[in-house]
PDB file of C-alpha atoms in Angstrom:
ATOM      1  CA  MET A   1      21.295 -50.436  56.077  1.00 67.00           C
ATOM      2  CA  GLU A   2      17.546 -50.408  55.973  1.00 75.00           C
ATOM      3  CA  ARG A   3      15.001 -49.670  53.364  1.00 76.00           C
ATOM      4  CA  ALA A   4      13.940 -46.008  53.482  1.00 78.00           C
ATOM      5  CA  GLU A   5      10.502 -45.381  54.936  1.00 86.00           C
ATOM      6  CA  LYS A   6       7.748 -43.807  52.822  1.00 82.00           C
ATOM      7  CA  SER A   7       8.071 -40.549  54.752  1.00 87.00           C
ATOM      8  CA  TYR A   8      11.697 -40.200  53.740  1.00 89.00           C
ATOM      9  CA  ARG A   9      10.715 -40.972  50.119  1.00 89.00           C
ATOM     10  CA  ALA A  10       8.009 -38.251  50.280  1.00 89.00           C
ATOM     11  CA  ILE A  11      10.500 -35.750  51.643  1.00 93.00           C
ATOM     12  CA  ASN A  12      13.010 -36.648  48.901  1.00 93.00           C
ATOM     13  CA  TYR A  13      10.323 -36.167  46.237  1.00 93.00           C
ATOM     14  CA  LEU A  14       9.179 -32.785  47.524  1.00 95.00           C
ATOM     15  CA  ILE A  15      12.730 -31.414  47.870  1.00 97.00           C
ATOM     16  CA  ASP A  16      13.709 -32.684  44.421  1.00 97.00           C
ATOM     17  CA  VAL A  17      10.642 -31.375  42.644  1.00 95.00           C
ATOM     18  CA  PHE A  18      11.197 -27.956  44.343  1.00 97.00           C
ATOM     19  CA  ILE A  19      14.861 -27.834  43.161  1.00 97.00           C
ATOM     20  CA  ILE A  20      13.818 -28.970  39.622  1.00 96.00           C
ATOM     21  CA  SER A  21      11.219 -26.242  39.568  1.00 95.00           C
ATOM     22  CA  LEU A  22      13.761 -23.595  40.644  1.00 96.00           C
ATOM     23  CA  ILE A  23      16.140 -24.785  37.892  1.00 95.00           C
ATOM     24  CA  VAL A  24      13.441 -24.690  35.192  1.00 93.00           C
ATOM     25  CA  THR A  25      12.144 -21.278  36.420  1.00 92.00           C
ATOM     26  CA  PHE A  26      15.688 -19.837  36.280  1.00 93.00           C
ATOM     27  CA  LEU A  27      16.351 -21.268  32.793  1.00 91.00           C
ATOM     28  CA  ASN A  28      13.003 -19.883  31.606  1.00 88.00           C
ATOM     29  CA  TRP A  29      13.816 -16.527  33.108  1.00 89.00           C
ATOM     30  CA  VAL A  30      17.258 -16.394  31.361  1.00 86.00           C
ATOM     31  CA  ASP A  31      15.953 -17.632  28.054  1.00 78.00           C
ATOM     32  CA  GLY A  32      12.544 -15.890  28.184  1.00 78.00           C
ATOM     33  CA  TYR A  33      10.971 -18.975  26.547  1.00 73.00           C
ATOM     34  CA  GLN A  34       8.833 -21.527  28.321  1.00 75.00           C
ATOM     35  CA  SER A  35       8.912 -25.073  27.067  1.00 79.00           C
ATOM     36  CA  PRO A  36       7.466 -28.275  28.561  1.00 79.00           C
ATOM     37  CA  PHE A  37      10.339 -30.097  26.907  1.00 89.00           C
ATOM     38  CA  LEU A  38      12.776 -28.036  28.973  1.00 89.00           C
ATOM     39  CA  SER A  39      11.074 -29.179  32.155  1.00 91.00           C
ATOM     40  CA  TRP A  40      11.166 -32.853  31.133  1.00 92.00           C
ATOM     41  CA  PHE A  41      14.825 -32.507  30.072  1.00 94.00           C
ATOM     42  CA  VAL A  42      15.841 -30.933  33.396  1.00 95.00           C
ATOM     43  CA  PHE A  43      13.836 -33.540  35.240  1.00 95.00           C
ATOM     44  CA  PHE A  44      15.528 -36.359  33.492  1.00 96.00           C
ATOM     45  CA  LEU A  45      19.063 -34.879  33.754  1.00 97.00           C
ATOM     46  CA  TYR A  46      18.644 -34.005  37.421  1.00 98.00           C
ATOM     47  CA  TYR A  47      17.670 -37.520  38.450  1.00 97.00           C
ATOM     48  CA  PHE A  48      19.984 -39.302  36.027  1.00 97.00           C
ATOM     49  CA  LEU A  49      23.142 -37.350  36.701  1.00 97.00           C
ATOM     50  CA  PHE A  50      22.833 -37.322  40.502  1.00 97.00           C
ATOM     51  CA  GLU A  51      21.882 -40.916  40.810  1.00 96.00           C
ATOM     52  CA  ILE A  52      24.493 -42.246  38.435  1.00 96.00           C
ATOM     53  CA  THR A  53      27.364 -40.190  39.963  1.00 96.00           C
ATOM     54  CA  VAL A  54      26.643 -40.051  43.707  1.00 96.00           C
ATOM     55  CA  GLN A  55      23.643 -42.340  44.075  1.00 96.00           C
ATOM     56  CA  ARG A  56      21.581 -39.577  45.590  1.00 96.00           C
ATOM     57  CA  THR A  57      19.737 -36.376  44.802  1.00 97.00           C
ATOM     58  CA  PHE A  58      19.564 -33.262  47.024  1.00 97.00           C
ATOM     59  CA  GLY A  59      16.396 -34.722  48.665  1.00 96.00           C
ATOM     60  CA  LYS A  60      18.213 -37.899  49.433  1.00 96.00           C
ATOM     61  CA  MET A  61      21.180 -35.989  50.841  1.00 96.00           C
ATOM     62  CA  VAL A  62      18.782 -34.324  53.338  1.00 96.00           C
ATOM     63  CA  THR A  63      17.330 -37.613  54.490  1.00 95.00           C
ATOM     64  CA  LYS A  64      20.646 -39.638  54.285  1.00 95.00           C
ATOM     65  CA  THR A  65      19.234 -42.057  51.738  1.00 94.00           C
ATOM     66  CA  TYR A  66      20.854 -43.665  48.718  1.00 94.00           C
ATOM     67  CA  VAL A  67      19.874 -45.507  45.562  1.00 96.00           C
ATOM     68  CA  VAL A  68      21.301 -49.027  45.333  1.00 95.00           C
ATOM     69  CA  GLY A  69      20.661 -52.261  43.405  1.00 93.00           C
ATOM     70  CA  PHE A  70      18.855 -55.025  45.199  1.00 84.00           C
ATOM     71  CA  ARG A  71      22.266 -56.454  46.320  1.00 88.00           C
ATOM     72  CA  ASN A  72      23.226 -53.033  47.763  1.00 89.00           C
ATOM     73  CA  GLN A  73      25.641 -52.386  44.888  1.00 93.00           C
ATOM     74  CA  LYS A  74      25.905 -49.139  42.918  1.00 95.00           C
ATOM     75  CA  PRO A  75      23.121 -49.208  40.298  1.00 95.00           C
ATOM     76  CA  SER A  76      24.079 -49.659  36.670  1.00 95.00           C
ATOM     77  CA  VAL A  77      23.610 -46.900  34.027  1.00 96.00           C
ATOM     78  CA  ARG A  78      20.788 -48.973  32.539  1.00 96.00           C
ATOM     79  CA  ALA A  79      19.009 -49.260  35.888  1.00 95.00           C
ATOM     80  CA  VAL A  80      19.279 -45.515  36.541  1.00 96.00           C
ATOM     81  CA  ILE A  81      17.963 -44.660  33.037  1.00 96.00           C
ATOM     82  CA  LEU A  82      15.030 -47.034  33.533  1.00 95.00           C
ATOM     83  CA  ARG A  83      14.360 -45.687  36.997  1.00 94.00           C
ATOM     84  CA  THR A  84      14.392 -42.083  35.676  1.00 94.00           C
ATOM     85  CA  VAL A  85      12.082 -42.866  32.704  1.00 94.00           C
ATOM     86  CA  CYS A  86       9.577 -44.662  34.888  1.00 92.00           C
ATOM     87  CA  ARG A  87       9.223 -41.461  36.990  1.00 89.00           C
ATOM     88  CA  PHE A  88       7.506 -39.800  34.021  1.00 90.00           C
ATOM     89  CA  PHE A  89       4.410 -42.036  34.504  1.00 86.00           C
ATOM     90  CA  TYR A  90       1.867 -40.724  36.972  1.00 78.00           C
ATOM     91  CA  LEU A  91       1.132 -44.191  38.215  1.00 82.00           C
ATOM     92  CA  ASP A  92       4.648 -44.213  39.698  1.00 82.00           C
ATOM     93  CA  ILE A  93       3.650 -41.719  42.331  1.00 77.00           C
ATOM     94  CA  ILE A  94       0.407 -43.555  43.060  1.00 80.00           C
ATOM     95  CA  SER A  95       2.245 -46.862  43.413  1.00 82.00           C
ATOM     96  CA  PHE A  96       3.636 -45.689  46.745  1.00 76.00           C
ATOM     97  CA  LEU A  97       0.138 -45.623  48.209  1.00 76.00           C
ATOM     98  CA  PHE A  98      -0.420 -49.318  47.571  1.00 77.00           C
ATOM     99  CA  GLY A  99       3.049 -50.910  47.910  1.00 72.00           C
ATOM    100  CA  THR A 100       6.298 -50.675  49.769  1.00 73.00           C
ATOM    101  CA  TYR A 101       8.112 -49.178  46.877  1.00 78.00           C
ATOM    102  CA  GLY A 102       7.449 -47.286  43.635  1.00 83.00           C
ATOM    103  CA  ILE A 103       7.199 -48.611  40.071  1.00 87.00           C
ATOM    104  CA  HIS A 104      10.505 -46.962  39.305  1.00 89.00           C
ATOM    105  CA  ASP A 105      12.149 -49.120  41.989  1.00 89.00           C
ATOM    106  CA  GLY A 106      10.649 -52.396  40.832  1.00 86.00           C
ATOM    107  CA  TYR A 107      11.280 -52.052  37.121  1.00 88.00           C
ATOM    108  CA  SER A 108      14.845 -50.866  37.603  1.00 92.00           C
ATOM    109  CA  LYS A 109      15.561 -53.463  40.267  1.00 92.00           C
ATOM    110  CA  THR A 110      16.789 -50.723  42.638  1.00 94.00           C
ATOM    111  CA  ARG A 111      15.801 -49.529  46.047  1.00 92.00           C
ATOM    112  CA  VAL A 112      16.429 -46.577  48.332  1.00 92.00           C
ATOM    113  CA  ILE A 113      18.145 -47.308  51.624  1.00 92.00           C
ATOM    114  CA  ARG A 114      18.954 -45.204  54.642  1.00 91.00           C
ATOM    115  CA  LYS A 115      22.351 -45.305  56.260  1.00 82.00           C
ATOM    116  CA  LYS A 116      22.411 -44.491  59.970  1.00 72.00           C
TER     117      LYS A 116
END
């Protein structure tokens, strides 16, 4: 198992944001009401539920990557919550430009690996 490259992480992000956008658009269409809180709620639930249950989102499924703790174990509920909350900060996205992993990886003591 090796640490996922930045290109895989970027692909994960783009796919996941696209799917989250589709879900929010659908919910807004059904309800007829647009709320920024709905977007945040769907964003949180999407990442939290997928990473706590199967250790991967749709984006990670495409790139064959997984979220693990630093000892390659399944991340704890606390780690996944912290990881998901850290994604709400814009600096998290920028952190990939200057480091090998994002803020949400460092604070939650998790990493994304690729299984071949």
